[in-house]
CSV table of C-alpha atoms in Angstrom, one decimal:
chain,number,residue,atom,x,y,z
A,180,UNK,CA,21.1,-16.1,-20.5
A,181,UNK,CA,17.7,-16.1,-18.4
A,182,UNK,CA,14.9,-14.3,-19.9
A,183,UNK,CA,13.7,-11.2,-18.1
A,184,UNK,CA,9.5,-11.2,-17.5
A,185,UNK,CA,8.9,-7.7,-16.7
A,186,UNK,CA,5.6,-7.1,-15.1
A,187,UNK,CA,4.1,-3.5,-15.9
A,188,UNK,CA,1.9,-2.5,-13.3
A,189,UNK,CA,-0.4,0.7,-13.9
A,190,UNK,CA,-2.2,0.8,-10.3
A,191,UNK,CA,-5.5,2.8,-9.8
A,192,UNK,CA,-8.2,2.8,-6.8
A,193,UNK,CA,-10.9,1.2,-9.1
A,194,UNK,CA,-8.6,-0.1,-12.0
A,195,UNK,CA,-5.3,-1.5,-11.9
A,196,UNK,CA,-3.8,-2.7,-15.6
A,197,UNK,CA,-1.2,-5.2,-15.8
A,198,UNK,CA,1.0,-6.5,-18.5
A,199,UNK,CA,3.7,-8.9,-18.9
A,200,UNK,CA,6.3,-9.3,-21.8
A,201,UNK,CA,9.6,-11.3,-21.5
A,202,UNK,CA,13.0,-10.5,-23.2
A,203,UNK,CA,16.4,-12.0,-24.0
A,204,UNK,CA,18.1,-9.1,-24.6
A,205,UNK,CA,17.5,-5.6,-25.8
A,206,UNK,CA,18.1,-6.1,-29.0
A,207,UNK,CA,15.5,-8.9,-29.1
A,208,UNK,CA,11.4,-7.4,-29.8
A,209,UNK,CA,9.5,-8.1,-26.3
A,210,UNK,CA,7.1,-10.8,-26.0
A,211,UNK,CA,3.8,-10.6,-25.2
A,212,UNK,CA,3.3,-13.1,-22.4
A,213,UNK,CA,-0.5,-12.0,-20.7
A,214,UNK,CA,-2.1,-8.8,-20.1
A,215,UNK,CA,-5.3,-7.4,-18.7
A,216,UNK,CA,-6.5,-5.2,-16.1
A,217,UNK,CA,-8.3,-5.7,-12.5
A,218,UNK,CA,-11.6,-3.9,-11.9
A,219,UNK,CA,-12.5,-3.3,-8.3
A,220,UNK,CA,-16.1,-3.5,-7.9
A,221,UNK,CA,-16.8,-3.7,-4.1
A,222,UNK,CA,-18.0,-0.6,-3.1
A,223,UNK,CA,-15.5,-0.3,0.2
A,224,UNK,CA,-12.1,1.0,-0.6
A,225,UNK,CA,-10.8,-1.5,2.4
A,226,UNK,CA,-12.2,-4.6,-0.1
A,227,UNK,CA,-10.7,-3.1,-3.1
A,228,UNK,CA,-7.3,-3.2,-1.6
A,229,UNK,CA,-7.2,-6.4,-0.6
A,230,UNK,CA,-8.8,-7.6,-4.1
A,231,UNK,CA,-6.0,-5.8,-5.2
A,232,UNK,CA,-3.4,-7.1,-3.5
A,233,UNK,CA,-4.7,-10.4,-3.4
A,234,UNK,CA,-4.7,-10.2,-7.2
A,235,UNK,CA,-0.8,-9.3,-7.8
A,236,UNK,CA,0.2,-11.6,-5.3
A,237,UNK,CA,-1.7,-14.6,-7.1
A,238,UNK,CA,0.0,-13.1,-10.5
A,239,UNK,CA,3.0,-13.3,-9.5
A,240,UNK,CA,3.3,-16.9,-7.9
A,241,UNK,CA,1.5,-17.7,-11.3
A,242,UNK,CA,3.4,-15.8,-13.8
A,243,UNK,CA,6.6,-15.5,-12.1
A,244,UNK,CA,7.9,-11.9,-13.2
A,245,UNK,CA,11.4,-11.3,-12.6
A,246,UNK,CA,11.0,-7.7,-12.1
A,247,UNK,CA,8.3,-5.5,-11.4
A,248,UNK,CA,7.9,-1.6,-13.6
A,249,UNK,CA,5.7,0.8,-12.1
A,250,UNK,CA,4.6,4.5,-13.2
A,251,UNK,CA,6.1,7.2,-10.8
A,252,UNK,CA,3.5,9.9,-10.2
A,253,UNK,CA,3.6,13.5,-9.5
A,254,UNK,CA,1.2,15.4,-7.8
A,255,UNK,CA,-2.4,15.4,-8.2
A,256,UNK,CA,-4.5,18.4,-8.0
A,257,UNK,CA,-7.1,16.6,-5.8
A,258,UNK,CA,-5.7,15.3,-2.3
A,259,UNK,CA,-8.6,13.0,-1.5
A,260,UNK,CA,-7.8,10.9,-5.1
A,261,UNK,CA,-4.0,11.5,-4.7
A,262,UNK,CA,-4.9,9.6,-1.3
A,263,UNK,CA,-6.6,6.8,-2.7
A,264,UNK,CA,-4.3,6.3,-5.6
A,265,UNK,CA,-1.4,6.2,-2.8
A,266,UNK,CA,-3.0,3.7,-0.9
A,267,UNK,CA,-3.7,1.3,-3.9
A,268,UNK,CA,-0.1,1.9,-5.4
A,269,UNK,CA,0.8,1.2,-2.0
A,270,UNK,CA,-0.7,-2.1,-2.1
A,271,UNK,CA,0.4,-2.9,-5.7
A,272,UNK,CA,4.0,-1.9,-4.3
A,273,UNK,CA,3.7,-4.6,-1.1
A,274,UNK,CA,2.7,-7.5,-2.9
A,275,UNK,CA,5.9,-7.0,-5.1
A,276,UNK,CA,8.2,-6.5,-1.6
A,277,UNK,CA,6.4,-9.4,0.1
A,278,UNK,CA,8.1,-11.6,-3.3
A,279,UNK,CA,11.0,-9.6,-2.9
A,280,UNK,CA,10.9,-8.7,-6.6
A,281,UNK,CA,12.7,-5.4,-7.7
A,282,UNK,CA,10.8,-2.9,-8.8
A,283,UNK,CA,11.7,0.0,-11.2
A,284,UNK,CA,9.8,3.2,-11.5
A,285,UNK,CA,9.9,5.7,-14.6
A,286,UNK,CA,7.8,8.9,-15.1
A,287,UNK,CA,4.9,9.6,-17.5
A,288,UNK,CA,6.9,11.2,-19.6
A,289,UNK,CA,9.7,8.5,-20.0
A,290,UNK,CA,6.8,5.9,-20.6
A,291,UNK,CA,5.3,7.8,-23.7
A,292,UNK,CA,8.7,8.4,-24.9
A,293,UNK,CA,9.8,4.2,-25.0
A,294,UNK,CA,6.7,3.6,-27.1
A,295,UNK,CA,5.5,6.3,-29.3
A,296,UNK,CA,8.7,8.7,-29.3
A,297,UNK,CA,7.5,12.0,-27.9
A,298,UNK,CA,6.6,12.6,-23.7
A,299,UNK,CA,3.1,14.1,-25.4
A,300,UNK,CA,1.2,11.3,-26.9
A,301,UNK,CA,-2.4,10.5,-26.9
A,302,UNK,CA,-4.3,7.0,-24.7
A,303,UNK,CA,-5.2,5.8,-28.3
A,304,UNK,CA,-1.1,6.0,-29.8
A,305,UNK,CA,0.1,4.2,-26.9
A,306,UNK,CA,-2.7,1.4,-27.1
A,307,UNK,CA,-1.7,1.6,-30.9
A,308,UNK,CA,1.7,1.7,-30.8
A,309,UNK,CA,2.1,-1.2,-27.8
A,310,UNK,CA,-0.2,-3.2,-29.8
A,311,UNK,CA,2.3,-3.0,-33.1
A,312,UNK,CA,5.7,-3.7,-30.9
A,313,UNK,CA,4.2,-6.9,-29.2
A,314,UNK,CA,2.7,-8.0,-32.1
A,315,UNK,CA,-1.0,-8.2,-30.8
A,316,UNK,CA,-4.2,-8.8,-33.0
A,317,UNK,CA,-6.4,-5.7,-31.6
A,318,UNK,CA,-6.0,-2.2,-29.5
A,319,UNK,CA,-5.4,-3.7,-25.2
A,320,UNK,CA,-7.7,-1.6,-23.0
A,321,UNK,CA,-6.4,1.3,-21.7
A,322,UNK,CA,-4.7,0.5,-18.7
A,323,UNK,CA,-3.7,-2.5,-20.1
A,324,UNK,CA,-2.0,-0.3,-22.8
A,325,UNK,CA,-0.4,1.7,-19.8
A,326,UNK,CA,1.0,-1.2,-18.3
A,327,UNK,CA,2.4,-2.7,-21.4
A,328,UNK,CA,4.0,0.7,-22.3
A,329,UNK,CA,5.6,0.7,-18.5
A,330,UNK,CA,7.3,-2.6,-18.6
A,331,UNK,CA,8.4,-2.0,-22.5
A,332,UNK,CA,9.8,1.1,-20.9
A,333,UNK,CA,11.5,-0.9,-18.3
A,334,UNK,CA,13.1,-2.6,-21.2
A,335,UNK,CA,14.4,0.1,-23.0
A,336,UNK,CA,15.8,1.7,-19.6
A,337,UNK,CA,16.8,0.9,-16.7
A,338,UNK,CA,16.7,2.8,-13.1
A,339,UNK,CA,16.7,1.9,-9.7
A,340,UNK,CA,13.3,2.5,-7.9
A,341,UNK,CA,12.7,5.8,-6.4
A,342,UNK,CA,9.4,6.7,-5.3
A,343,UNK,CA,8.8,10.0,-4.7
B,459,UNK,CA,-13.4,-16.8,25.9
B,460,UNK,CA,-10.3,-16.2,23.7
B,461,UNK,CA,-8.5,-13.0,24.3
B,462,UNK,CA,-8.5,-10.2,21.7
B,463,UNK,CA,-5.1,-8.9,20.6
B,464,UNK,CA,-5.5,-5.5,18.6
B,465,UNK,CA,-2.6,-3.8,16.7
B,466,UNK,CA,-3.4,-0.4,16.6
B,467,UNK,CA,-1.5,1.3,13.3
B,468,UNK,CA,-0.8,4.6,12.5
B,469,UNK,CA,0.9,4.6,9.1
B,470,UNK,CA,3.2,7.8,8.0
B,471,UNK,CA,5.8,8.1,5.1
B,472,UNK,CA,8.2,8.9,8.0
B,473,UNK,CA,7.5,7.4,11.0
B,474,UNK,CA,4.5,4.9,12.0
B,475,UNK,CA,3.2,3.9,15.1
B,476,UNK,CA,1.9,1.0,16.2
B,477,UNK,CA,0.6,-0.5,19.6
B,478,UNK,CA,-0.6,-4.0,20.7
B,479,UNK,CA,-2.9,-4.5,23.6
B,480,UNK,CA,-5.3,-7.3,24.2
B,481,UNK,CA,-8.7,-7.9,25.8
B,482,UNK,CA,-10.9,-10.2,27.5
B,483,UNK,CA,-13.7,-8.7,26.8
B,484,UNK,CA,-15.2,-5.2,27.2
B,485,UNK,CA,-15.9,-4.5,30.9
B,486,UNK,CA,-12.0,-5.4,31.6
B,487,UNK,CA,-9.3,-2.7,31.1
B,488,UNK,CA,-7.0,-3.3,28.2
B,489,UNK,CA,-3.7,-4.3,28.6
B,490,UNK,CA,-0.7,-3.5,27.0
B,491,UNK,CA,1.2,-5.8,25.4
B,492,UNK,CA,4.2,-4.1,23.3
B,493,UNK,CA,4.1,-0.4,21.8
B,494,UNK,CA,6.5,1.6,19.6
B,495,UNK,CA,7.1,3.5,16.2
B,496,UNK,CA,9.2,2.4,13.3
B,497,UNK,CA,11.3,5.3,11.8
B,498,UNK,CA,11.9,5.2,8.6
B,499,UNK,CA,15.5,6.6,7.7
B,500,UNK,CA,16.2,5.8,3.7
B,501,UNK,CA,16.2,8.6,1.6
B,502,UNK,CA,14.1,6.4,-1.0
B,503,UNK,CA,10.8,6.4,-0.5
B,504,UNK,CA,10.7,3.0,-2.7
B,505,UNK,CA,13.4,1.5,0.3
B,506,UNK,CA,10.9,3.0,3.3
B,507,UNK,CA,7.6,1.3,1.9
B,508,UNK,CA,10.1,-2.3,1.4
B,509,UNK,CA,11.3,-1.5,5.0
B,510,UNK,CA,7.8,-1.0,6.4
B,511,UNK,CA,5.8,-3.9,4.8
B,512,UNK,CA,8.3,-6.0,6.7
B,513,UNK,CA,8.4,-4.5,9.6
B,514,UNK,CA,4.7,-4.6,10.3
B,515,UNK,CA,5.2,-8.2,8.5
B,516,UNK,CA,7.5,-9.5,11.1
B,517,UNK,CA,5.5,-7.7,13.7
B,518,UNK,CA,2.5,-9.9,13.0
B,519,UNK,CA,4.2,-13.2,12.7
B,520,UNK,CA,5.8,-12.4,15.9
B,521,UNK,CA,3.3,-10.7,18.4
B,522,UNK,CA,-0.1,-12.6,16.3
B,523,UNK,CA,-2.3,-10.0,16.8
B,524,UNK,CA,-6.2,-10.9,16.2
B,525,UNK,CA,-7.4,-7.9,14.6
B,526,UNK,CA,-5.7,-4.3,13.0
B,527,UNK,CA,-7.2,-1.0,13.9
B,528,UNK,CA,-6.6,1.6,11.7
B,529,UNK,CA,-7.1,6.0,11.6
B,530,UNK,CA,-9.5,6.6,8.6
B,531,UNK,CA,-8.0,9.1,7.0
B,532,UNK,CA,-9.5,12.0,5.7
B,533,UNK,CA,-8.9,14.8,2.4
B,534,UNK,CA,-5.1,16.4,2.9
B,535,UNK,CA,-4.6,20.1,2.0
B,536,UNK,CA,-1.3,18.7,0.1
B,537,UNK,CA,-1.7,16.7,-2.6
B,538,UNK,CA,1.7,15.1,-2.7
B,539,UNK,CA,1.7,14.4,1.2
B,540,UNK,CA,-1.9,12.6,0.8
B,541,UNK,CA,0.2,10.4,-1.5
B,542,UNK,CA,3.0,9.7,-0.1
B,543,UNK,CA,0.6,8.7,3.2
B,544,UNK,CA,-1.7,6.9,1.0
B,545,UNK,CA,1.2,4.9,-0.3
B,546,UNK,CA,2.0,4.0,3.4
B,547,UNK,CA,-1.3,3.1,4.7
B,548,UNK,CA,-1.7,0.7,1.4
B,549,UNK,CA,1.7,-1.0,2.5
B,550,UNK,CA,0.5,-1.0,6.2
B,551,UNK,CA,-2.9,-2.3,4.8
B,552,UNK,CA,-1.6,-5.0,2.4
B,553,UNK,CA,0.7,-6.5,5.6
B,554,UNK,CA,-2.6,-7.1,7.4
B,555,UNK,CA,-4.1,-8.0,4.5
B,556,UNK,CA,-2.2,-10.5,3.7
B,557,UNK,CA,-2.1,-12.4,6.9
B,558,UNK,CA,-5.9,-12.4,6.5
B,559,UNK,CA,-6.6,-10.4,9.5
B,560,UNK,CA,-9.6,-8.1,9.9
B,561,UNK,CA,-9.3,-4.4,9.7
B,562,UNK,CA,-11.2,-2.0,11.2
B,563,UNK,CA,-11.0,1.9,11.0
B,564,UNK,CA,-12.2,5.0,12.9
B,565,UNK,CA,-12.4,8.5,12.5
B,566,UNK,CA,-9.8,10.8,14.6
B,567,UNK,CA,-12.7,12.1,16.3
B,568,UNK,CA,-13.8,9.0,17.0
B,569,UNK,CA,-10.2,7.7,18.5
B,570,UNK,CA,-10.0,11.1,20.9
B,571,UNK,CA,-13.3,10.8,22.4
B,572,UNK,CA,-12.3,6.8,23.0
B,573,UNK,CA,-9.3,7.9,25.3
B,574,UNK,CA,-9.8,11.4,26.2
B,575,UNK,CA,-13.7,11.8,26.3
B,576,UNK,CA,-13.7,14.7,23.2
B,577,UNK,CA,-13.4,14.7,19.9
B,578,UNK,CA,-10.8,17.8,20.0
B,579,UNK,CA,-8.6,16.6,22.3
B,580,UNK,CA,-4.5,17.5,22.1
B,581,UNK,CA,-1.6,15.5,21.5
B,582,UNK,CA,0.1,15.8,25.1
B,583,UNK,CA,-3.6,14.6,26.7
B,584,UNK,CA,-4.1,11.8,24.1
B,585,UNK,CA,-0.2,10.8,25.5
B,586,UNK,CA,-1.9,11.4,28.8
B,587,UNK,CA,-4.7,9.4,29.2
B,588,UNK,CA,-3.0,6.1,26.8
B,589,UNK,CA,-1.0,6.2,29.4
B,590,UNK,CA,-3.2,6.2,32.3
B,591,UNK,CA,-5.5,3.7,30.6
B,592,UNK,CA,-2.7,1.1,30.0
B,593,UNK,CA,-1.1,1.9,33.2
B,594,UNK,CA,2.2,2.1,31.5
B,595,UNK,CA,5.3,4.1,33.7
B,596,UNK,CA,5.9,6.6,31.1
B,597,UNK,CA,4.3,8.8,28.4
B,598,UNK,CA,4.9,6.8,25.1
B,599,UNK,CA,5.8,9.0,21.8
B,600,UNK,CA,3.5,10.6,20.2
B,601,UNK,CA,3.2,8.0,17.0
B,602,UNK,CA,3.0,5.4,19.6
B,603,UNK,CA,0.6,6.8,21.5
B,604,UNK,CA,-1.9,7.3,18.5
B,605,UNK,CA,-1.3,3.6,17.6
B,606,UNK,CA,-2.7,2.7,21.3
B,607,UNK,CA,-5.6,5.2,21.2
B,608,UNK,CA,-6.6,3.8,17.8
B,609,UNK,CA,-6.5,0.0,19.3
B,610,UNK,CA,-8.8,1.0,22.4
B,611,UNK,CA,-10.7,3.4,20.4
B,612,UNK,CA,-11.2,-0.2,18.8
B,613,UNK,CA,-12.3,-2.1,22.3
B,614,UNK,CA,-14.7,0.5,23.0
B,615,UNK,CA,-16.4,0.4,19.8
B,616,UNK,CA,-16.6,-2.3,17.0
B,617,UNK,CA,-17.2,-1.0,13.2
B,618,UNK,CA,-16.3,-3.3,9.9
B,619,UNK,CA,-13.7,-1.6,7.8
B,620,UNK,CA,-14.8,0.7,5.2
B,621,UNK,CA,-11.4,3.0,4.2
B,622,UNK,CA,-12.7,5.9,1.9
C-alpha cells in the first residue's frame, strides 16, 4: 500500500504555513516529512499572490503531496481582511486544482480536536502537542503548527472538500 | 507593432465575466474578440473554484491573451460574501498568474468613467456604451459587459497591478 503525503496548508494574506507528514495507515504515527511557512514581504497584495502561488506550485512538483488539507473558515468580522484572506486561500486552492490534487477541508474546531482533544485549545498546545505526535526536536512556528495540526487532522478524518 | 489582446475579468462566486478585445494601439477603437460569463452551477463551492481555475485556464491557452485586467475590489458590507469573492478573484488571479501574464487593476469608478464618461454610471448604460464601443449587434449580459468595460477601461489607461 502507497503512502499518503498529506500537505497541510494554513493560507494567510501575509503568512501562509505549510506542513507535510506521510502515512501508511491510520494506525501508523505520521511522519514528519518538511514544514515551514511562506512570508510575503512585497508590499502589493497582487505580488503576494503570485509569491504565493508560485510557492505551492513549486512545493508540490517538489514534494509531491498526494492530497492537499486545508482549514475551512467561517466568517470574519472585518470584510476588507475576510477579502484578502479569500483571495490568498483562493490562490493556495488553485495551485492545488492546477495539480489536480484533492483537497479536504475541516473546521477550526475539528483541527484542535485531532491534536490536542478539545475544539478550545490554545496556539502554544497545538505547537506543543504537533511537536510530540511527529516526533520533532523544538515548538514549529505558529502557522507551521496550524498546518501540521490540519493535515494530522486530515489523517485522523476524512471528508470531501466543501468550501463554504 | 504587435497587437495587445486584454482579457478583461470580473471574478464572482457565482458567475464571472470575462471579455477579450485587442488593440493596435491607443488612437484605434478596440475590437472585440470573444466575450461571455462562466456560470458556476455546483453546489460546492470547493467544485466552483476547481471549475473556474480551468475555465479561465483553458480560456488563456486558447484565446492567448497578452495582458488581464481586473476590478479592484473594495471593503464588502458582508463579511462572508467578501470571502467567498476573495476566494474567486485569488483563483481568477492564480490562472493569470500562472501563465505569467501581467495583471493590471482599476477602480469601478475608474472602469465607468472609461466607457460611460462618469464615475456613477448604471448597469443598463455600462451594457450600452460596451456595446457601442465594440460595435457588437447586441447588449451582452451584464457580467460580460463589466469584463469588457474593465479591458477598455484598461486601453484607455495603463496602471501596474497593486490589488489591496
Amino acid at each position: 500500500m502507497q503512502a499518503k503525503r498529506i500537505l497541510g496548508i494554513d493560507p494567510g494574506s501575509r503568512i501562509t504555513g505549510f506542513g507535510l507528514v506521510s502515512s501508511v495507515d491510520r494506525t501508523k504515527a505520521p511522519t514528519w516529512i518538511t514544514s515551514g511557512h511562506w512570508s510575503l514581504k512585497q508590499e502589493e497584495m497582487g505580488e503576494r499572490l503570485s509569491q504565493l502561488y508560485f510557492s505551492v506550485h513549486h512545493f508540490i512538483t517538489e514534494f509531491k503531496p498526494t492530497e492537499i488539507a486545508i482549514e475551512r473558515v467561517f466568517v470574519h468580522k472585518n470584510a476588507q481582511s475576510a477579502l484578502k484572506l479569500g483571495q490568498a486561500r483562493g490562490v493556495a486552492i488553485a495551485a492545488a486544482v492546477a495539480h489536480q490534487l484533492p483537497i479536504y477541508e475541516y473546521a477550526p474546531k475539528q483541527i484542535k480536536q485531532a491534536v490536542v482533544g478539545s475544539g478550545n485549545g490554545m496556539k502554544a498546545q497545538v505547537q506543543h502537542m504537533v511537536k510530540f505526535l511527529l516526533r520533532l526536536t523544538e515548538n514549529p512556528q505558529a502557522d507551521e503548527a496550524d498546518a501540521l495540526a490540519i493535515a494530522i487532522c486530515h489523517l485522523h478524518s476524512h471528508q470531501p472538500w466543501g468550501i463554504p
